[in-house]
Short mmCIF file of C-alpha atoms in Angstrom, two decimals:
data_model
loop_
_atom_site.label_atom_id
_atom_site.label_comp_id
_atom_site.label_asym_id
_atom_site.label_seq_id
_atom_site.Cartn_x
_atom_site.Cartn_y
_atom_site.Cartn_z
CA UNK A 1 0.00 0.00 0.00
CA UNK A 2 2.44 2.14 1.08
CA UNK A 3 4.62 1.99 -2.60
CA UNK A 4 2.49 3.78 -4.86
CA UNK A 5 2.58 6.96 -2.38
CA UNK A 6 6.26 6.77 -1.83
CA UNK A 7 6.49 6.34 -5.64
CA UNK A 8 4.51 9.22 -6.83
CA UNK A 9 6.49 11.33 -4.35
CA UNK A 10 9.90 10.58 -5.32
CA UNK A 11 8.84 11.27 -8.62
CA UNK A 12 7.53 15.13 -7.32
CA UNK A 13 9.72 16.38 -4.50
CA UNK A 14 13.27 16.97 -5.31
CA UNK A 15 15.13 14.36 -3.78
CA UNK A 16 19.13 14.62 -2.45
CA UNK A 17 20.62 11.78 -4.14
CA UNK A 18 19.92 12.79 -7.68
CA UNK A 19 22.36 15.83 -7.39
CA UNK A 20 24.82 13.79 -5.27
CA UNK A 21 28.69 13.41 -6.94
CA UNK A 22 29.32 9.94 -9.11
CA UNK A 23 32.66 9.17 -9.78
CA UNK A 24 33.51 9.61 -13.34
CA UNK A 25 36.98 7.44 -13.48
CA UNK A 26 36.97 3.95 -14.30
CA UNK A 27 35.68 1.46 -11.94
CA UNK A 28 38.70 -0.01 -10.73
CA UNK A 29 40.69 0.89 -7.80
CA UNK A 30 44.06 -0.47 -6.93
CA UNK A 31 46.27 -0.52 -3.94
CA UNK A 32 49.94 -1.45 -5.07
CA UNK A 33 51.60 -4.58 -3.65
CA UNK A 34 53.01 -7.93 -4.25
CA UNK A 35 50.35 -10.87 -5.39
CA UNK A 36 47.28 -8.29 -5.27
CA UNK A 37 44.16 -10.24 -4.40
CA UNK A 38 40.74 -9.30 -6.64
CA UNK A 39 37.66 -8.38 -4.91
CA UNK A 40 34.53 -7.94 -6.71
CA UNK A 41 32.38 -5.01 -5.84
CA UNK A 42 28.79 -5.11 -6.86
CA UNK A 43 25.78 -3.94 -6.66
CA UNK A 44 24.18 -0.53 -6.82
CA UNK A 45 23.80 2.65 -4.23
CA UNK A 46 27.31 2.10 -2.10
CA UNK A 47 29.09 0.25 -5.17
CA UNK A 48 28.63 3.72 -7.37
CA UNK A 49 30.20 5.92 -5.13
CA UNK A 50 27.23 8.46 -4.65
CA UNK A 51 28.61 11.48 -3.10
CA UNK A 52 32.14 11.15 -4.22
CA UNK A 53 33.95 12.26 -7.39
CA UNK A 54 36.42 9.39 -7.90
CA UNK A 55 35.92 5.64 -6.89
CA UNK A 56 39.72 6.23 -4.72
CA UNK A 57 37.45 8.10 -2.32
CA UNK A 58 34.30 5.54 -2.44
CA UNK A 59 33.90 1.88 -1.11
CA UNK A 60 35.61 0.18 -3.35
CA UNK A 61 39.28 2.53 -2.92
CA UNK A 62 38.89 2.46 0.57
CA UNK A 63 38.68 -1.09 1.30
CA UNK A 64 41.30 -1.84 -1.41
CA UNK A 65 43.65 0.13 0.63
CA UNK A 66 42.51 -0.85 3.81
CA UNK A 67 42.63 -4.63 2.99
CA UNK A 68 45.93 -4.03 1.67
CA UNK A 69 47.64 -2.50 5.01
CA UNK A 70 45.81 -5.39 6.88
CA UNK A 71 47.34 -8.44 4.12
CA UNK A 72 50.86 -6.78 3.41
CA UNK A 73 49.63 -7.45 -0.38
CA UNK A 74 48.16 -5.85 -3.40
CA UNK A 75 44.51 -5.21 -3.75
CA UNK A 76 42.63 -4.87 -6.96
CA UNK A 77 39.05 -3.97 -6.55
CA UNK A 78 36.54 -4.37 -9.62
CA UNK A 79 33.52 -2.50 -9.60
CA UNK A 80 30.04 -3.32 -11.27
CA UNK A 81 27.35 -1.21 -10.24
CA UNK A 82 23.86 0.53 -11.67
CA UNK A 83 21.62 2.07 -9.61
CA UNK A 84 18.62 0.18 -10.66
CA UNK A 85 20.13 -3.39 -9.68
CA UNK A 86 17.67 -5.52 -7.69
CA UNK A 87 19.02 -8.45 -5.48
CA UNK A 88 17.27 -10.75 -8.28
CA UNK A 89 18.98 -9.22 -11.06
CA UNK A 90 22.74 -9.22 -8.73
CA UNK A 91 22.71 -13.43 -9.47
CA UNK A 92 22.13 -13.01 -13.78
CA UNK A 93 25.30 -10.03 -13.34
CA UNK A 94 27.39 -12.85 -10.76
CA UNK A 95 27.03 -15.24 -13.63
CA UNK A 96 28.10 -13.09 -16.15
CA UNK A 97 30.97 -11.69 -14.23
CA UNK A 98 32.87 -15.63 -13.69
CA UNK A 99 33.57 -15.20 -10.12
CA UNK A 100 36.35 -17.58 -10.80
CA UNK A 101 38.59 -14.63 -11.66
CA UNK A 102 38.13 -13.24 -7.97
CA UNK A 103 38.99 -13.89 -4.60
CA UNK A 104 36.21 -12.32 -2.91
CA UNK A 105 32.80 -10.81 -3.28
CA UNK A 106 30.97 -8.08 -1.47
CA UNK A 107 27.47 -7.04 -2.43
CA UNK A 108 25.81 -3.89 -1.66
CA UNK A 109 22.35 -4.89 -2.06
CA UNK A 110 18.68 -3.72 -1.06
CA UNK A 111 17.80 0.26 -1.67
CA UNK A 112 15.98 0.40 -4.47
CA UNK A 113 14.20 -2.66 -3.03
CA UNK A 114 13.55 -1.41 0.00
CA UNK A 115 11.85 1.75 -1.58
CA UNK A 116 9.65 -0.50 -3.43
CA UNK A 117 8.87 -2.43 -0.14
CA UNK A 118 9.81 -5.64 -1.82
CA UNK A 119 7.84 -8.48 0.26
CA UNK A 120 9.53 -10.21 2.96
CA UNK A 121 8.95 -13.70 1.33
CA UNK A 122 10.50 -12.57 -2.00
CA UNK A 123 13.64 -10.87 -0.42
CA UNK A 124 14.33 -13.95 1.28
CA UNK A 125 13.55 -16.00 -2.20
CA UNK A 126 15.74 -13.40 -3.72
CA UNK A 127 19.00 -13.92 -1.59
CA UNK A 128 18.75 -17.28 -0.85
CA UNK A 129 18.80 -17.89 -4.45
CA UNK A 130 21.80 -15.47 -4.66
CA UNK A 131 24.00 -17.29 -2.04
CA UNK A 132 23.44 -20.53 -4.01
CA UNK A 133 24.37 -18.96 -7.37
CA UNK A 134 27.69 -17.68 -5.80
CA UNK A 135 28.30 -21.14 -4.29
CA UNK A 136 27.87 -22.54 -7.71
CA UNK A 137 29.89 -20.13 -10.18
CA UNK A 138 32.50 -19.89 -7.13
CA UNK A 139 33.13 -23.48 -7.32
CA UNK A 140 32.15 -23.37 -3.12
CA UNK A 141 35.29 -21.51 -2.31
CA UNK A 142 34.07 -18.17 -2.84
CA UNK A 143 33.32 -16.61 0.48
CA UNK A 144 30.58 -13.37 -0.65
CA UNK A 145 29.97 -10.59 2.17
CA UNK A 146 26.50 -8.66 1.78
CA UNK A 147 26.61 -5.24 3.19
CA UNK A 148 23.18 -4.31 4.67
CA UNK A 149 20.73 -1.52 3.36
CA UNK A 150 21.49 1.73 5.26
CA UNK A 151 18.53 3.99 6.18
CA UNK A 152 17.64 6.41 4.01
CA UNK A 153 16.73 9.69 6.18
CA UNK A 154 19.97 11.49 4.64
CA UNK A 155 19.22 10.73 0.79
CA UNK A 156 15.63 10.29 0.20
CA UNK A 157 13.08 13.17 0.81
CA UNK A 158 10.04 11.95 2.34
CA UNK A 159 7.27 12.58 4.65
CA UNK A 160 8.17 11.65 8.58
CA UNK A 161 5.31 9.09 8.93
CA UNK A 162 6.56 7.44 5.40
CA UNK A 163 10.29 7.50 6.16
CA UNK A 164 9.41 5.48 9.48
CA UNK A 165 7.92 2.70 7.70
CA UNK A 166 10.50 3.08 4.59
CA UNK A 167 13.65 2.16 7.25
CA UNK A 168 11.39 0.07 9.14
CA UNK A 169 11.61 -1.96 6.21
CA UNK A 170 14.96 -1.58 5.55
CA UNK A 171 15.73 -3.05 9.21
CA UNK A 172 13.16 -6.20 8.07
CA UNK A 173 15.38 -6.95 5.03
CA UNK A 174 19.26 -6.35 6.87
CA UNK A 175 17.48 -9.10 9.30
CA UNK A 176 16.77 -11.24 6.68
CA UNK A 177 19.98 -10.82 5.50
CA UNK A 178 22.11 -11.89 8.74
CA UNK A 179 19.80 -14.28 9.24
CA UNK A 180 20.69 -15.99 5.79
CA UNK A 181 24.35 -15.25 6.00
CA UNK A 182 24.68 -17.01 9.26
CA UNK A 183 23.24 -20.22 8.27
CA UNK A 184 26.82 -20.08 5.84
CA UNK A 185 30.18 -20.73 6.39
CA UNK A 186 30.97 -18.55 2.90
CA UNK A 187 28.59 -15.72 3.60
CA UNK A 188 29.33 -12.63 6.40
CA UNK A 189 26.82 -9.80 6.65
CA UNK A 190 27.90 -6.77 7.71
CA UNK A 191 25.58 -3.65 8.87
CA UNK A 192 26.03 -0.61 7.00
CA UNK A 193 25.98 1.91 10.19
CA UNK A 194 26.95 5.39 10.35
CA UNK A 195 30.48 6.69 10.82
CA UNK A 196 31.86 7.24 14.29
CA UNK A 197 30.56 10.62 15.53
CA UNK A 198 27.65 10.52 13.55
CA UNK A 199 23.81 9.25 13.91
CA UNK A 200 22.50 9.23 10.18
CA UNK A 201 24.24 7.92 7.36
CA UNK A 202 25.63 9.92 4.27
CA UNK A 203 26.92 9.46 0.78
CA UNK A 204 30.48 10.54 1.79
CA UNK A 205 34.45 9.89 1.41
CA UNK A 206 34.01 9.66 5.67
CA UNK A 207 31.14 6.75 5.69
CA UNK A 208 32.61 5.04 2.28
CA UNK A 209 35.74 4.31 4.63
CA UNK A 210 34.00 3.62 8.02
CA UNK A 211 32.32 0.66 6.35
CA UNK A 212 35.58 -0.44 4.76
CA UNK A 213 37.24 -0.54 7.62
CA UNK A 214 34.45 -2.60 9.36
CA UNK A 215 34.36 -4.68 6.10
CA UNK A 216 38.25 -5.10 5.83
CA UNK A 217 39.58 -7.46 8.98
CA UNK A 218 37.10 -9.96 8.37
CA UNK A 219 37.66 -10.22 4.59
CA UNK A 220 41.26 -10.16 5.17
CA UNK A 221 40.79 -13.19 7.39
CA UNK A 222 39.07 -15.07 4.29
CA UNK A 223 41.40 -13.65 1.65
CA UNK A 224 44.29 -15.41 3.73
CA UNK A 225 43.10 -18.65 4.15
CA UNK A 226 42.98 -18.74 0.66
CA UNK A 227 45.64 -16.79 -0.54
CA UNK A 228 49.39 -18.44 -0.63
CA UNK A 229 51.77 -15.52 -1.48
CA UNK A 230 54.12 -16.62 -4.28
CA UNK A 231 57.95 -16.78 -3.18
CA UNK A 232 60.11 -14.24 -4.32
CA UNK A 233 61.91 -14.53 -7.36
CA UNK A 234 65.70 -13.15 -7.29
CA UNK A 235 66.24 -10.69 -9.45
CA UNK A 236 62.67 -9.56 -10.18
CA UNK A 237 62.67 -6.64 -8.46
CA UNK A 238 65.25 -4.19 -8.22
CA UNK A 239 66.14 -3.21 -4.68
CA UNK A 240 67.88 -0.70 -3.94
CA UNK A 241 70.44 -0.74 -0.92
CA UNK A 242 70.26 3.22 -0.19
CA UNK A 243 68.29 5.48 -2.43
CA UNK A 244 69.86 7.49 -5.27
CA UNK A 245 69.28 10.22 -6.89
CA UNK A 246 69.94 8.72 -10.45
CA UNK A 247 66.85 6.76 -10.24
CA UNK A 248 65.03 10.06 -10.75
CA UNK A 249 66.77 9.99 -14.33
CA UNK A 250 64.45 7.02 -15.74
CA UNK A 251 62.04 8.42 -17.73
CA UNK A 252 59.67 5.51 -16.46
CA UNK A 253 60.13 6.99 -12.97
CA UNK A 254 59.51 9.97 -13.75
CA UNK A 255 56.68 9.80 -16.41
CA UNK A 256 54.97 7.29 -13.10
CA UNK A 257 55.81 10.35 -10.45
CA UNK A 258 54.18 13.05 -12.88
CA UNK A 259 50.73 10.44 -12.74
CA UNK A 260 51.08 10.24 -8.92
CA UNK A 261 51.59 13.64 -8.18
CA UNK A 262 48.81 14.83 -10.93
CA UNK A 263 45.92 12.29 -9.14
CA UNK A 264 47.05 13.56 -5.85
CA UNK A 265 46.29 17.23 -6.52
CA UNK A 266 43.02 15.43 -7.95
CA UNK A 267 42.21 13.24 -5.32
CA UNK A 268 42.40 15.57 -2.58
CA UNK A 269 41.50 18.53 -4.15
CA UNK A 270 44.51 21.11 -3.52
CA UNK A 271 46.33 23.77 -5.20
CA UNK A 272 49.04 22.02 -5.40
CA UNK A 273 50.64 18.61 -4.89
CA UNK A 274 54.44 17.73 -4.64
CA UNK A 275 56.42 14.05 -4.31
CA UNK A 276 59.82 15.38 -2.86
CA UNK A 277 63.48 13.35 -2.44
CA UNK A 278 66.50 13.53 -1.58
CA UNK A 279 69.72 11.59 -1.84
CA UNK A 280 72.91 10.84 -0.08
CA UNK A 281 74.08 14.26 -0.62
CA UNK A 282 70.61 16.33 1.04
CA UNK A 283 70.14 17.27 -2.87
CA UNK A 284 66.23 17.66 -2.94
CA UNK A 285 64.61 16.67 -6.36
CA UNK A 286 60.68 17.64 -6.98
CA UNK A 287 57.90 16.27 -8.81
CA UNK A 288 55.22 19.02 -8.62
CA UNK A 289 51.56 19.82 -9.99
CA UNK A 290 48.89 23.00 -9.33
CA UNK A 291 52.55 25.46 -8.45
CA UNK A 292 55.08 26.62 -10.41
CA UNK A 293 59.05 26.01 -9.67
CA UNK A 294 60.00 25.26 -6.79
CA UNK A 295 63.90 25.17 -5.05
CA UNK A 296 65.38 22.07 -4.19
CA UNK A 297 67.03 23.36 -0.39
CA UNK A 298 63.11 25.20 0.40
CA UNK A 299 61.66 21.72 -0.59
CA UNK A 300 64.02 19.85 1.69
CA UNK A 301 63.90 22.69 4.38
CA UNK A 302 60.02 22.07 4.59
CA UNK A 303 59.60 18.10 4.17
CA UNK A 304 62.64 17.00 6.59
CA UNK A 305 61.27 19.70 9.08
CA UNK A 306 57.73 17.75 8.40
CA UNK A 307 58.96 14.55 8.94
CA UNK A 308 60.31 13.73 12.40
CA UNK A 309 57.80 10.20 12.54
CA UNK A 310 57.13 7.75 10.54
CA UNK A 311 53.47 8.18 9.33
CA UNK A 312 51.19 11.19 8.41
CA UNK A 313 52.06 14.18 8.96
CA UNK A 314 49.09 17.18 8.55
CA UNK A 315 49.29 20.94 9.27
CA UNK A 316 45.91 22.82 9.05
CA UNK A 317 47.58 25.98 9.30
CA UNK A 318 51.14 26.32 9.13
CA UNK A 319 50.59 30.00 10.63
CA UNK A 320 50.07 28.01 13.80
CA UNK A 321 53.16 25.82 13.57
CA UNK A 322 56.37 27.75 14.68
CA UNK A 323 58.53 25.44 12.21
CA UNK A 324 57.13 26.80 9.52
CA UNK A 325 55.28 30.48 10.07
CA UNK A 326 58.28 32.10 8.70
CA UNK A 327 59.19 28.90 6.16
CA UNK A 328 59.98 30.33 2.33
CA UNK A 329 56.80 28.39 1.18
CA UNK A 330 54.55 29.80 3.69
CA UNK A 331 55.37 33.60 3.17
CA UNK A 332 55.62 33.60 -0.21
CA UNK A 333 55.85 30.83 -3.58
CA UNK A 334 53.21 28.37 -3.09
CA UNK A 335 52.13 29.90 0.04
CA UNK A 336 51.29 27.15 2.26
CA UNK A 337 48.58 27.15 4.43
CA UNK A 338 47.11 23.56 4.87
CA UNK A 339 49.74 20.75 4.51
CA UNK A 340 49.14 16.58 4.67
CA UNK A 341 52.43 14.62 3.79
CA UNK A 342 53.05 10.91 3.77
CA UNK A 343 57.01 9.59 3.87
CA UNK A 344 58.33 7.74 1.07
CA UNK A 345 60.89 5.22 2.46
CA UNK A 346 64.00 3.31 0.35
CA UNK A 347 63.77 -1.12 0.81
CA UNK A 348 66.32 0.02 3.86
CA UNK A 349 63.89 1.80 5.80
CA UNK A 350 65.15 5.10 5.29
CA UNK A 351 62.86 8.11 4.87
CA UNK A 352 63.52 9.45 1.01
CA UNK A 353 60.85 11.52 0.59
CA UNK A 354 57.55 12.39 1.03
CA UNK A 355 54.36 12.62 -1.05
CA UNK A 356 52.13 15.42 -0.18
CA UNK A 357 49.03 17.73 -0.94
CA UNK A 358 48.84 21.88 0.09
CA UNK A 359 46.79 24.41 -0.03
CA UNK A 360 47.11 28.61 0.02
CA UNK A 361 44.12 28.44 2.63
CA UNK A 362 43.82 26.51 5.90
CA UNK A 363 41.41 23.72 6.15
CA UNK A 364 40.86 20.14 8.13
CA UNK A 365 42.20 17.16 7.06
CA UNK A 366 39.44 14.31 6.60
CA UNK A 367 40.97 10.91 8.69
CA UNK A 368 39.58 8.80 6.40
CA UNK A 369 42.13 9.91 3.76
CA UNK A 370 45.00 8.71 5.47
CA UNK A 371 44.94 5.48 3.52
CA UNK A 372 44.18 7.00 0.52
CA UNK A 373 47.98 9.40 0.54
CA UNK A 374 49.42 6.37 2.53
CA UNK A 375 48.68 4.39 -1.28
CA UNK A 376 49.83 6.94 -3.62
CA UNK A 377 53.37 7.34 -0.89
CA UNK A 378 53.18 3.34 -1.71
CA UNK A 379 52.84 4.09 -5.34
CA UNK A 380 56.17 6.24 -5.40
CA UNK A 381 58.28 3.61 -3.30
CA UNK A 382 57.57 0.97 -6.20
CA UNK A 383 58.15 3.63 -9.28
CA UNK A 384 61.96 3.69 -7.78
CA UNK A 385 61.94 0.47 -6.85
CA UNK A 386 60.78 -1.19 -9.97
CA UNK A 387 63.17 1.22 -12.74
#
């Protein structure tokens, strides 16, 4: 009864999602590393990366990166998603895809089902049928995780009384769900809840990694028991005993630093973006986008000031940081306001460099996107370590 009202409303009242973000890249996210394991990412709402404007900063980047800092591998994510997909149609797509190729499978199923108040019987019918589809084209060693239906109060605009019964609904099918998942040794639900801090879910680069990270552990435990890492072959990579400025020379190097340092200007949305080293001599060498020139010794000056730890580094407003109020790239050049650095280290554990992001204004730096310039930081390590 309740469909054809909720139906003829979302057809007249503006509703939120249609002007939210969709990533326009391709749908494949990678995080670098040795024997990479393939997920499959399908299904539609969460899948498409609503509310973001590449799929680095949706589901499927997070929890490639994420799975990868858990496994100490590669990650390659593939992504097949429309927003009209119903849980019935998900098993015709899982046949099509040959699940054979991946290691794992995580569905994001149930919105545009839920908004149609798809009967309890039939949901069930729907994703029992689903789990023994991905049983059979997995050959029984696929192990599938269905991420439930989040409520909608963020997304969809709709009268209080109707919005009750809409996520009322929602909670009927995410019950169904465990419930089904349980009875499985290869299927794990997991909720789709909001962020920390937050009561309602949104469409954001924050939620898109607070459900990879609650995602990540337990796929990482599956991915394992499956996964044998290959042993190293001598001679197929080329380490490097202390870092060297010559590596810079390769044009491979450098044509792979120009990409990096180009999406990370992208990715985060700065002014400017920089990948900085230095050799055995303190001779600083810089890959730059979004800013023009920029001097070797000022470049040093600011990144081995930055860099006294190990991990991220982040300065909302370098006004505020006595290091650097009076720094060359603060006062004048690129001006630096807001910085977020992540250290590039040699096979030797040195610190060679540093990727990071800047802006002429201050602003806060979103945790979630830690991973994210951890990856690209990752990225630069195996451009000199692969010449």
């Amino acid at each position: 009864m309740a469909w054809p009202i909720v139906k003829l409303w979302l057809a007249v009242q503006p509703q939120q999602w249609r002007a939210l973000t969709l990533p326009a890249d391709a749908p494949r996210v990678e995080a670098i590393g040795p024997d990479p394991d393939r997920v499959l990412l399908l299904g539609p709402g969460k899948s498409s990366g609503y509310g973001v404007h590449t799929h680095e900063l949706g589901l499927g980047g997070h929890l490639a990166r994420e799975l990868s800092a858990l496994t100490q591998r590669g990650c390659s994510v593939d992504i097949v998603s429309d927003p009209s997909l119903t849980a019935a149609d998900t098993g015709v797509v899982i046949r099509w895809a040959n699940l054979k190729r991946f290691d794992a499978l995580v569905l994001t199923l149930g919105g545009g089902d839920a908004l149609r108040f798809r009967s309890l019987f039939a949901w069930r019918r729907d994703v029992t049928d689903l789990l023994n589809t991905i049983e059979e084209c997995g050959g029984g060693a696929m192990h599938a995780f269905i991420v439930g239906v989040a409520p909608v109060d963020e997304f969809v605009s709709l009268p209080a009384p109707l919005l009750r019964i809409v996520n009322h609904n929602i909670a009927n099918l995410n019950a169904i769900s465990e419930q089904l998942c349980s009875a499985r040794p290869g299927a794990t639900f997991v909720p789709a809840t909001a962020s920390a801090g937050s009561t309602r879910v949104s469409l954001d680069s924050p939620t898109y990694a607070h459900w990879a990270r609650t995602l990540a552990p337990s796929l990482a435990r599956s991915l394992t028991a499956v996964t044998v890492p290959p042993a190293e072959r001598p001679g197929s990579v080329v380490t490097l005993a202390a870092f060297e400025s010559s590596t810079l020379a390769s044009k491979n190097v450098s044509t792979s630093l120009t990409s990096i340092v180009q999406s990370a200007r992208v990715l985060f949305d700065t002014a400017g973006a920089a990948i900085t080293f230095h050799d055995q001599d303190s001779y600083w060498f810089t890959s730059t986008s979004g800013v023009g020139s920029m001097h070797r010794d000022e470049a040093g000056a600011f990144c081995s000031a930055a860099f006294t730890n190990r991990g991220l580094v982040v300065l909302e407003d370098t006004f505020n940081d006595q290091r650097f109020a009076d720094h060359p790239w603060v006062l004048q050049g690129p001006r630096i306001r807001f910085y977020a650095g992540y250290p590039v280290t040699a096979p030797n554990g040195d610190i060679v460099g540093a990727v990071c992001v800047f802006d002429p204004g201050p602003r806060r730096f979103d945790p979630s996107h830690e991973t994210l310039l951890r990856e690209l930081a990752h990225r630069a390590e195996t451009a000199i370590r692969t010449r």
